[in-house]
Coordinates of C-alpha atoms in Angstrom, one line a residue:
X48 CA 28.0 -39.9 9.0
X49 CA 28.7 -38.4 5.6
X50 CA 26.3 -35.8 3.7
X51 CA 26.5 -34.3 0.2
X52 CA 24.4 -31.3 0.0
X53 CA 23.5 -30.7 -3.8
X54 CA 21.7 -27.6 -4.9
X55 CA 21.9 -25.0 -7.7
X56 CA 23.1 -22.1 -5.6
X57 CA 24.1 -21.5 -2.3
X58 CA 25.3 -18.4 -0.3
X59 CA 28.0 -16.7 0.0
X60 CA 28.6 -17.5 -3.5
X61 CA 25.4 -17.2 -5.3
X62 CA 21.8 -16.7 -5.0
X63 CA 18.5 -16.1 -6.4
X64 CA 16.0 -16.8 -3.8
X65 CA 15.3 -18.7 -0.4
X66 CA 17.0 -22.1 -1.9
X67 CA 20.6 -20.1 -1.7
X68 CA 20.0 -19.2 1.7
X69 CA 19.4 -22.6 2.9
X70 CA 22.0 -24.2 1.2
X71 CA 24.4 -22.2 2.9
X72 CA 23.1 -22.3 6.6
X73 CA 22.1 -25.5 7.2
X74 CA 25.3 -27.7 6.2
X75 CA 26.9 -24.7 8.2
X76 CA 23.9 -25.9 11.5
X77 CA 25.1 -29.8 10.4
X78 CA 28.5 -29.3 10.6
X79 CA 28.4 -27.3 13.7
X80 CA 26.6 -30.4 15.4
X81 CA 29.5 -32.6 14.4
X82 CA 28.1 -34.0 11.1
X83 CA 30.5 -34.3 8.2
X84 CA 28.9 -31.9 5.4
X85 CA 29.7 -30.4 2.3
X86 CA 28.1 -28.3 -0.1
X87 CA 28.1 -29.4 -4.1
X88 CA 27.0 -26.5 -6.5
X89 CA 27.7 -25.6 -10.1
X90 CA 30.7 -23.2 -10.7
X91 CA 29.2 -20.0 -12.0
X92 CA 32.5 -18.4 -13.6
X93 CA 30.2 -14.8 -14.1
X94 CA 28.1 -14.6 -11.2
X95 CA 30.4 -16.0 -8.2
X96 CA 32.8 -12.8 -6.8
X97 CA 36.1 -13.5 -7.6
X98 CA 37.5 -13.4 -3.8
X99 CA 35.0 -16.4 -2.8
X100 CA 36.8 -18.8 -5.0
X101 CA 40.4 -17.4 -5.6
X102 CA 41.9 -19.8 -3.5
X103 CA 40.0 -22.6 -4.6
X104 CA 41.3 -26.1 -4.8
X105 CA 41.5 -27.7 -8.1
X106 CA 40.6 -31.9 -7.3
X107 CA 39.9 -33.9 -10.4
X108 CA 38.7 -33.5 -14.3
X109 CA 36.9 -35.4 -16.3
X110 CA 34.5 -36.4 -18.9
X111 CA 30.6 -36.9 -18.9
X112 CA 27.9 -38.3 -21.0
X113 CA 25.2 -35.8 -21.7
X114 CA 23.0 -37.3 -24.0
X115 CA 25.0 -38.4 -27.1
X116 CA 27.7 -35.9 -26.0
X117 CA 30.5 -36.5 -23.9
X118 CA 31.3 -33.3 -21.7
X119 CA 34.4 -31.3 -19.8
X120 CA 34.2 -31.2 -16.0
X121 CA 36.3 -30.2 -13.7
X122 CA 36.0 -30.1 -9.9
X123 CA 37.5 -27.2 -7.7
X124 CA 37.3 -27.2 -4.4
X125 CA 36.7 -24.2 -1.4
X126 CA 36.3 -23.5 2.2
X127 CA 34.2 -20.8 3.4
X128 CA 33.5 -20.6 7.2
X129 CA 34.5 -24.3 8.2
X130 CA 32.0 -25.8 5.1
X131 CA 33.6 -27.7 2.3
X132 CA 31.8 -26.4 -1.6
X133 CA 32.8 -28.5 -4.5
X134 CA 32.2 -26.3 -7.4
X135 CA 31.3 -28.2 -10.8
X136 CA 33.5 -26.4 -13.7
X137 CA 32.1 -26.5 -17.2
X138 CA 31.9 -22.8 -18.8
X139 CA 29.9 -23.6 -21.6
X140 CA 26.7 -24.5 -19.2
X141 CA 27.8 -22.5 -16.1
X142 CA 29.9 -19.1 -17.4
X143 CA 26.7 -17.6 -18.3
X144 CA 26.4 -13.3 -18.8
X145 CA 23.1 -12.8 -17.3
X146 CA 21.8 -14.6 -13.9
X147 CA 22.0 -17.8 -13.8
X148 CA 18.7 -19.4 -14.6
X149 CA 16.2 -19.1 -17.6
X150 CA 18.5 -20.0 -20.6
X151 CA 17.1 -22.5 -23.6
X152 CA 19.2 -25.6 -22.5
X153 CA 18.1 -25.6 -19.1
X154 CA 17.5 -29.1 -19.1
X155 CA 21.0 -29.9 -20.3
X156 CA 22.6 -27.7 -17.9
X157 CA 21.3 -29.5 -14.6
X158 CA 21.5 -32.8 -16.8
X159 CA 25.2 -32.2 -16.8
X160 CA 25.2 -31.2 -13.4
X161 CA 23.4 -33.7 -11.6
X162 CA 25.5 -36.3 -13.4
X163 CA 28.4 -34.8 -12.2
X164 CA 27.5 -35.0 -8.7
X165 CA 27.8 -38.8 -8.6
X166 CA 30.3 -38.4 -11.2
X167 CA 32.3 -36.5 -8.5
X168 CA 31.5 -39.1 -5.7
X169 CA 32.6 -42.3 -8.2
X170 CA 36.2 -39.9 -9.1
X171 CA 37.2 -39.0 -6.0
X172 CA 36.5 -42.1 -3.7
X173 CA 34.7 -39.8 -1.6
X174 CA 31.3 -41.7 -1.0
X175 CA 28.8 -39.9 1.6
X176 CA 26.0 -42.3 3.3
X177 CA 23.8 -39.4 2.2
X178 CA 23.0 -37.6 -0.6
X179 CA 20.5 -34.9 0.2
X180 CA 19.3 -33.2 -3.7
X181 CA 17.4 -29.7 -3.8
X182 CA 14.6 -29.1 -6.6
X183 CA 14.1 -29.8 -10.0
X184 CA 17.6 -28.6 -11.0
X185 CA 19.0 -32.0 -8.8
X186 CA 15.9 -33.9 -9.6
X187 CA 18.1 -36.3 -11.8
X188 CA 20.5 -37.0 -9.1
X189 CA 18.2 -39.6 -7.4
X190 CA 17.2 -41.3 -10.6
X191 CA 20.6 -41.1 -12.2
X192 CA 22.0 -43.2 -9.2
X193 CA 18.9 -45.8 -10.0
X194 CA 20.0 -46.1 -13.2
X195 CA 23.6 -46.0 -13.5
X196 CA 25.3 -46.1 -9.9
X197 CA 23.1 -48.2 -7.6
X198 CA 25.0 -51.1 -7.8
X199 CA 28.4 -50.0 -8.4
X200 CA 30.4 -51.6 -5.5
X201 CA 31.3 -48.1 -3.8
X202 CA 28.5 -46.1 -3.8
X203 CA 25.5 -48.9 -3.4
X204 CA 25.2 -47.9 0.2
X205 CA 24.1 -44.1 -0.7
X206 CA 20.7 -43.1 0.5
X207 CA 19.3 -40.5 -1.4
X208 CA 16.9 -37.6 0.2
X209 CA 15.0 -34.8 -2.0
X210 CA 13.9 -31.7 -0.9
X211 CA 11.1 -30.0 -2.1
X212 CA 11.1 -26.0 -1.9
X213 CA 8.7 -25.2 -3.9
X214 CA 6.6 -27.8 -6.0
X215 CA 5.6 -25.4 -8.7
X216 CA 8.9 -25.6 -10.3
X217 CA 9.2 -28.7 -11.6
X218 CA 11.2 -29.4 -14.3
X219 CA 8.8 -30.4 -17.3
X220 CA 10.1 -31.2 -20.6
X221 CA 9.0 -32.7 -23.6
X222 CA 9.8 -36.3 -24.2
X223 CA 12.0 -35.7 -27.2
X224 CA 15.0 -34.4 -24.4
X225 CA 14.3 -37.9 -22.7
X226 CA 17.5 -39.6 -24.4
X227 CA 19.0 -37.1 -26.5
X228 CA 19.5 -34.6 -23.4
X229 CA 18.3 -36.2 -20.1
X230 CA 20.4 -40.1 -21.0
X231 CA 17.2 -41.7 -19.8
X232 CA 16.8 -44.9 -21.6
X233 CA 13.3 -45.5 -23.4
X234 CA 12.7 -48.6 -21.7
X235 CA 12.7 -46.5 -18.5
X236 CA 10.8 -43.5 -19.5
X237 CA 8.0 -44.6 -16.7
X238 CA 10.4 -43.1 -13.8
X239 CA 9.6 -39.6 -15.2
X240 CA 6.8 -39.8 -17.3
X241 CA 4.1 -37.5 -16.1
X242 CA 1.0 -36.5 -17.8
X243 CA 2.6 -37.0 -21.3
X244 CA 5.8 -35.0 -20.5
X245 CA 8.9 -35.6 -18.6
X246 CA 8.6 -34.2 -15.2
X247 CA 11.9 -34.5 -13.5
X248 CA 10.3 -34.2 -9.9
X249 CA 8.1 -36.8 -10.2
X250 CA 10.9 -39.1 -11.3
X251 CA 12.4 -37.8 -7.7
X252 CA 9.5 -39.0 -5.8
X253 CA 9.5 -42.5 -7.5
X254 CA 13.1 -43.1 -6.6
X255 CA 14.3 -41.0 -3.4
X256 CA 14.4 -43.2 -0.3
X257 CA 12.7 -39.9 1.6
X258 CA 11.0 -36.4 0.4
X259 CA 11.1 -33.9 2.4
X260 CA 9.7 -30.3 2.4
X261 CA 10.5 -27.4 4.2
X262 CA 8.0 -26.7 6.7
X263 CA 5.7 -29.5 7.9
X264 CA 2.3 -27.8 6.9
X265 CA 3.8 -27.7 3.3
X266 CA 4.6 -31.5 3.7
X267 CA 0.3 -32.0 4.6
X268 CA -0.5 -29.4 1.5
X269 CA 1.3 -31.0 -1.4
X270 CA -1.0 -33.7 -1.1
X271 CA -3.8 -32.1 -2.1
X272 CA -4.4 -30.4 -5.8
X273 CA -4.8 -26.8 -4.6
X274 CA -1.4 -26.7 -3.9
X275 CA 0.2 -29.7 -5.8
X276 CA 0.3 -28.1 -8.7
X277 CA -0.7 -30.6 -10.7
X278 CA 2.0 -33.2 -9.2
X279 CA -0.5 -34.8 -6.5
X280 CA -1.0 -37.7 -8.2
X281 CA 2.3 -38.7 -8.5
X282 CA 2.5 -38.6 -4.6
X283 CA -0.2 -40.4 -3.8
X284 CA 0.7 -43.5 -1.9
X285 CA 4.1 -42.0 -0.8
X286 CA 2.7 -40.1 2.4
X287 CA 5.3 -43.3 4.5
X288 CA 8.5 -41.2 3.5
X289 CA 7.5 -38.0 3.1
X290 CA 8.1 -35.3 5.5
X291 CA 8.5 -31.6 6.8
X292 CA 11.0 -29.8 8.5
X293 CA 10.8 -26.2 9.2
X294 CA 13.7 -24.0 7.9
X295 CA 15.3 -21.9 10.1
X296 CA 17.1 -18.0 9.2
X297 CA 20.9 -17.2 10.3
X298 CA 20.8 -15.4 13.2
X299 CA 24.3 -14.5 13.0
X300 CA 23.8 -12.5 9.5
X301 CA 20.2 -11.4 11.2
X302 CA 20.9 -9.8 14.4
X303 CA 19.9 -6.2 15.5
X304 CA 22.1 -6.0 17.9
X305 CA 25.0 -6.3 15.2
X306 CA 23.4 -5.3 12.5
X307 CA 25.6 -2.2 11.0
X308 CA 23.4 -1.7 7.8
X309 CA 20.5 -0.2 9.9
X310 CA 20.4 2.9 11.9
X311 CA 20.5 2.1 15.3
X312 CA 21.3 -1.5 16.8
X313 CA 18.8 -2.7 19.3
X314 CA 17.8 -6.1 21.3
X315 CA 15.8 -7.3 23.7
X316 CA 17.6 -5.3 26.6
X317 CA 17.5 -2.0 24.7
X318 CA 14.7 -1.9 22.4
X319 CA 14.6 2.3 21.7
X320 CA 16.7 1.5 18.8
X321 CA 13.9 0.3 16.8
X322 CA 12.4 3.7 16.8
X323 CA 15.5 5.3 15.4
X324 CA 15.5 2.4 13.1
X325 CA 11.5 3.5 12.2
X326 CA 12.3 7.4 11.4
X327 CA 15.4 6.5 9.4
X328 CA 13.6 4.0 7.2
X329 CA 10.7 6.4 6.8
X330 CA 13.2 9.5 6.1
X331 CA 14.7 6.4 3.1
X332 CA 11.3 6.3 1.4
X333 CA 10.4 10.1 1.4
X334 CA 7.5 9.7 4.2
X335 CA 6.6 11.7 6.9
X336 CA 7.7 10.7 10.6
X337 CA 6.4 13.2 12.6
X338 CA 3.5 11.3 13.6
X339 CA 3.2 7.5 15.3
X340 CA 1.2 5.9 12.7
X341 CA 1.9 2.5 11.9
X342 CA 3.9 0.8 9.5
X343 CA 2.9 -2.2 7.4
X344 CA 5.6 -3.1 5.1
X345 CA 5.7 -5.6 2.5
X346 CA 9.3 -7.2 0.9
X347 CA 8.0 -9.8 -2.1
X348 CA 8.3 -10.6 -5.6
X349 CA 5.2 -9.5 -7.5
X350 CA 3.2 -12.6 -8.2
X351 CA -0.5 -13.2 -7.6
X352 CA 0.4 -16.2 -5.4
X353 CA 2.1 -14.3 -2.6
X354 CA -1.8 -12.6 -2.3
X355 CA -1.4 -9.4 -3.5
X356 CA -4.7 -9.7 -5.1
X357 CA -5.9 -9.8 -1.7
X358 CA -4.0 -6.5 -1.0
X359 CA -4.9 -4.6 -4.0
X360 CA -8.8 -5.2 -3.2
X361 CA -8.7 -3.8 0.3
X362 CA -5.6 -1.2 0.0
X363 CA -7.6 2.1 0.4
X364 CA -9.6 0.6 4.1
X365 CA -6.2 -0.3 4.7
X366 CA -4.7 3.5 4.3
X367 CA -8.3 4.5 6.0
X368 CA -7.2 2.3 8.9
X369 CA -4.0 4.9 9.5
X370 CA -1.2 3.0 8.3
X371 CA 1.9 4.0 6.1
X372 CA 2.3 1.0 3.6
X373 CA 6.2 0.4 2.4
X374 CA 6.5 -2.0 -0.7
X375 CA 9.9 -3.4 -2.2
X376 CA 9.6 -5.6 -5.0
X377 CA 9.5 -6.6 -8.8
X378 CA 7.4 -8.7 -10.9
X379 CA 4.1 -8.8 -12.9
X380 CA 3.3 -5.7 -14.4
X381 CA -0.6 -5.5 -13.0
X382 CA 0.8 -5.0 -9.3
X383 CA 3.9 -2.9 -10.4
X384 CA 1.3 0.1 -12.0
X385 CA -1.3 -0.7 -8.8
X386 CA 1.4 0.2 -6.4
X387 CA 3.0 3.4 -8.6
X388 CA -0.7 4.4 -8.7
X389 CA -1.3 3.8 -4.7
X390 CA 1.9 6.1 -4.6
X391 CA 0.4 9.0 -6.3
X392 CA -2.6 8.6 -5.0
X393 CA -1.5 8.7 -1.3
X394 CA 1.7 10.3 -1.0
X395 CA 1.9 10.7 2.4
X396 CA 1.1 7.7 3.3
X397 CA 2.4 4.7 -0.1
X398 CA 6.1 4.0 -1.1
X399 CA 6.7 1.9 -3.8
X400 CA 10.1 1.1 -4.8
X401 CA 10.3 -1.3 -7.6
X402 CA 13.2 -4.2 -7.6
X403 CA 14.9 -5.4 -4.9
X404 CA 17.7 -3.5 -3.1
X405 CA 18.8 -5.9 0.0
X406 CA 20.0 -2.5 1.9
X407 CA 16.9 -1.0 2.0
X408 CA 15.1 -4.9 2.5
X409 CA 17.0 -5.0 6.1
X410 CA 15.8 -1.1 6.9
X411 CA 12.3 -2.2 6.7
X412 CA 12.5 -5.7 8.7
X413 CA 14.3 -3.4 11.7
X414 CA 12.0 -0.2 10.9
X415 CA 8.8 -1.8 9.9
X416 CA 5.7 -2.1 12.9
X417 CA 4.2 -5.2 11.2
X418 CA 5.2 -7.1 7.8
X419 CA 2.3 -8.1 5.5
X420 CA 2.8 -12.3 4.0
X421 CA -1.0 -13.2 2.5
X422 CA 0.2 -15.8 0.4
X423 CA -2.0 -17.9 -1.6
X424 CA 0.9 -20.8 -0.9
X425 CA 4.1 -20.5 1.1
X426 CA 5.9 -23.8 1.2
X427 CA 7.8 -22.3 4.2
X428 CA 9.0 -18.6 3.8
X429 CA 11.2 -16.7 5.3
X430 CA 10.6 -12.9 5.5
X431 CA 8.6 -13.6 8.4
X432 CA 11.1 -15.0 10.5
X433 CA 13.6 -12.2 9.8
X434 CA 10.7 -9.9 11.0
X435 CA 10.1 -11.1 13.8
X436 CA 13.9 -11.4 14.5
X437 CA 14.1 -7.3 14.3
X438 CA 10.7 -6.9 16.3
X439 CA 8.4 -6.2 12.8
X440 CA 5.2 -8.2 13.6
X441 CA 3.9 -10.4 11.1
X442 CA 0.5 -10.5 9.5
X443 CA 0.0 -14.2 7.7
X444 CA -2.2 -16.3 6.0
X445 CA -2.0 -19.6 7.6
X446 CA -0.6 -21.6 4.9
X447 CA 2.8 -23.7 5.2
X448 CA 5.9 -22.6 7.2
X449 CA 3.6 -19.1 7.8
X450 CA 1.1 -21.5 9.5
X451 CA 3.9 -23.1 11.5
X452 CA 6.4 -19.9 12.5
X453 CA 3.4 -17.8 13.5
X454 CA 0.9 -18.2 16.2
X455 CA -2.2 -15.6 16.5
X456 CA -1.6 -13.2 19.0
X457 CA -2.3 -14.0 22.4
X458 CA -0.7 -14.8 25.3
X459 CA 2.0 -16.6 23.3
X460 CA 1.4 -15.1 20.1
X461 CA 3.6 -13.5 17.5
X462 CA 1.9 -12.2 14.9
X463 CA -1.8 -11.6 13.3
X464 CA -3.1 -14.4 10.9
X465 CA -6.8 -15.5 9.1
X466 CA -7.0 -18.8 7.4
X467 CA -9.4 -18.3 4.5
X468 CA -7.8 -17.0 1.6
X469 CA -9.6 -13.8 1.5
X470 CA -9.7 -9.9 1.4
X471 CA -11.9 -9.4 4.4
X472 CA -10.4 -12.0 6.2
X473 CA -6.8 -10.0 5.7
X474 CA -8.3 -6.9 6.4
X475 CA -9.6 -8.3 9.5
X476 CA -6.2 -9.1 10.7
X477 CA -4.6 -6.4 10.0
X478 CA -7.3 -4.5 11.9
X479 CA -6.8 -6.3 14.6
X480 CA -3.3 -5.4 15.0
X481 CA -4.2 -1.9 14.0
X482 CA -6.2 -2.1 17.6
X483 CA -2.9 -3.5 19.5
X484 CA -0.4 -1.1 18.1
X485 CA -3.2 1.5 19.6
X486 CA -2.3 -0.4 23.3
X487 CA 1.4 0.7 23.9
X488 CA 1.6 -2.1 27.2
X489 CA 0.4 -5.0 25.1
X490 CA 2.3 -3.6 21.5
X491 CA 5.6 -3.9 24.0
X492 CA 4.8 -7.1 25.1
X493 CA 4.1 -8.3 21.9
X494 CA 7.6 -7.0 20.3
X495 CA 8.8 -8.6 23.2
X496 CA 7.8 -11.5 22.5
X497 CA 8.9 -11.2 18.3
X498 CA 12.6 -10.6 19.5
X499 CA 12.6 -13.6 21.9
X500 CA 11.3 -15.8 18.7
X501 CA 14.3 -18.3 18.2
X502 CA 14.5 -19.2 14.6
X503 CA 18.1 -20.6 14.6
X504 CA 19.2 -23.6 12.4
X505 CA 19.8 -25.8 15.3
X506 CA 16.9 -27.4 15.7
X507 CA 16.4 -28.2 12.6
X508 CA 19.8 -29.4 11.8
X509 CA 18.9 -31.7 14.7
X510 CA 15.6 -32.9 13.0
X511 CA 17.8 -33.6 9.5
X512 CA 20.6 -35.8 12.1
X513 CA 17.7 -38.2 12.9
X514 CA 16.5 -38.7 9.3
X515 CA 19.8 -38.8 7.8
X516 CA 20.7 -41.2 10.7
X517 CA 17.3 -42.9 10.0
X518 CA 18.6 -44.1 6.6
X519 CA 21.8 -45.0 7.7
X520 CA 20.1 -47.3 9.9
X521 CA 18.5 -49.3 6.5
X522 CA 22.1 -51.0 5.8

């Protein structure tokens, strides 16, 4: 059994946000259960470090219709830890100065590229029984092979899979792009016609033989408007082949008892560690560690869907409760001034540092007491499993993977969480584990309990083997 993994980015190379991470761990999980895998990605000449790819294999060059416009492309190819990358060349799209999302000709760019993943295939003779296409940015993919490659006599056996990580992205264009840019004929427009626009996902879900999200909670949610985003129409009727598979974290890259960018290694057998790890992070952000108050930390982007609206209502009973509150992130400005104010205001007890600085990210997953995810929506998240992997309990809302990684302490509990989306309902939980941090016995057990959590990619590299294997089954 073949696969060809296509997404935008994917670590080591490049990455912006949870997407990189799984493309580069779980066709690393695949291969290591004895599935042939490889990784497709565009070739990002400014943002990839040069040692990643200086070794790189060039395989085949040729030409693309984009639109009206015929386009270079060239194919390199690269190993990187027993995974094959093909790395789509074309440095007026992909040799970009500044990140490597959010230009004007978006559209074309991941146009191009998902016509040169089948493009690839077709050149190369290389034909996988799978083709398993990430996000808007690979939306095409499935709907180009419906309209140009489904019955060429090589490649009419490739099932196609797309993976939803986040249906708020969606790849919405105006229907003047539909030919000129996107090389959809008129006559077919219906495929990704969506409320008077082009809407690249919803073509996805018309054509993809499965849809699949990345927790199974997520899989229920996008069914119903609050969290469609406006896209539950369109899957309506499609419940037979959609479904959810949690993600899992690398537990190789997230150990504590390897880790040598935090102060103190620690595991299960010999967990003092963490509370060298605690008085190092604190000394980091300039707060005091002479005492044992708790720590509630919280590692986002600043967007009123990861509920820090929720947060900003109840943040002074939250400092009354006798926590120190750590935030690292970036975004809207409303939250970036609330936390510089919460700073002043309660020195002692606030730090605020705004962007994102991945060194000082890891200090607080292995020095945090508990890590704070209210999300509005979380199609699966990960933050919560690193967490727990360094012993930081979790406080969730109940919503996607957070619903499905963590269970309400208890016996078998991990973590804190309240369902309703609400500021007293938060405050609640983190109350409550305010009132087991004060229990040293059951805190222990409970940490305990966090470090045994097993987040690895295996099982659900073992879920992916039975669908992909599913849809082999169809020929």
């Amino acid at each position: 059994m073949k696969i060809l993994y296509a997404a935008s980015e994917a670590q080591p190379f490049v990455a912006s946000g949870g997407l990189a991470e799984v493309a580069g761990a779980l066709p690393k999980a695949l291969v290591e259960e004895g599935v042939d895998c490889s990784v497709i990605m565009p070739f990002y000449k400014n943002q990839i470090p040069a040692d990643l790819v200086k070794n790189a294999e060039f395989v085949t060059e040729f030409y693309i219709p984009v639109g009206w416009r015929s386009q270079y492309c060239g194919v390199y190819k690269v190993q990187v830890s027993g995974l094959t990358y093909y790395l789509i060349d074309n440095e007026h799209y992909f040799k970009r100065d500044f990140g490597i999302y959010g230009y004007y000709d978006e559209a074309e760019r991941f146009a191009f590229f998902s016509r040169a993943v089948l493009e690839t295939v077709k050149n190369t003779g290389d034909i996988p029984d799978v083709i398993n296409s990430n996000d808007w940015q690979c939306a095409l993919i499935p709907i180009y092979f419906n309209i140009y490659y489904r019955y060429h006599h090589d490649m009419r056996r490739i099932r196609n899979v797309f993976t939803i990580h986040n249906i708020a992205y969606q790849g919405r264009y105006g229907f003047d792009l539909l030919e000129d840019v996107l090389s959809v004929p008129w006559h077919l427009s219906t495929l990704v016609e969506y409320d008077g626009d082009v809407n690249l996902m919803k073509g996805a879900f018309e054509i993809a033989d499965k849809i699949t999200t990345v927790s199974p909670t997520y899989s229920q949610e996008i069914f119903e408007p609050w969290f469609a985003n406006g896209l539950d129409r369109a899957l309506k009727g499609k419940e037979y082949k959609t479904c959810g598979f949690l993600n899992g974290i690398d537990v190789d890259v997230y150990n504590p008892a390897t880790d040598s960018t935090i102060a103190e290694k620690f595991s299960l057998k010999k967990k003092s560690g963490k509370n060298t790890c605690k008085t190092a992070l604190l000394d980091k952000v300039g707060l005091p560690s002479g005492d044992d108050s708790p720590v509630i930390s919280i590692v986002t982007r600043l967007v009123e869907h990861k509920g820090l609206d929720l947060v900003r209502a109840v943040f002074d009973e939250i400092i009354n409760l006798g926590y120190k509150v750590i935030i690292l992130g970036s975004g809207e400005e409303t939250y970036q001034g609330f936390f510089y104010g919460m700073k002043e205001k309660h020195p002692d007890r606030v730090s605020f540092t705004c962007g994102f600085v991945p060194e000082l990210a890891r200090m607080i997953y292995a020095g945090s007491d508990m890590f704070l995810m209210p999300s509005k929506s979380e199609p699966c998240g990960l933050a919560q499993m690193i967490s727990l992997r360094y012993g930081t309990i979790p406080v969730v809302r109940a919503t996607g993977g957070l619903k499905d990684s963590i269970i309400d302490c208890g016996d078998e509990g991990n973590g804190f969480t309240f369902q309703s989306y609400n500021a007293e309902d938060m405050l609640e939980a983190v109350r409550r584990a305010r009132h087991h941090y004060n229990d040293k016995k059951s805190w222990g057990a409970l940490v305990t309990r966090a470090l045994k959590a097993d987040f690895s990619w295996k099982r659900s590299a073992q879920l992916y083997i039975g669908l992909y294997k599913e849809l082999c089954s169809w020929d």
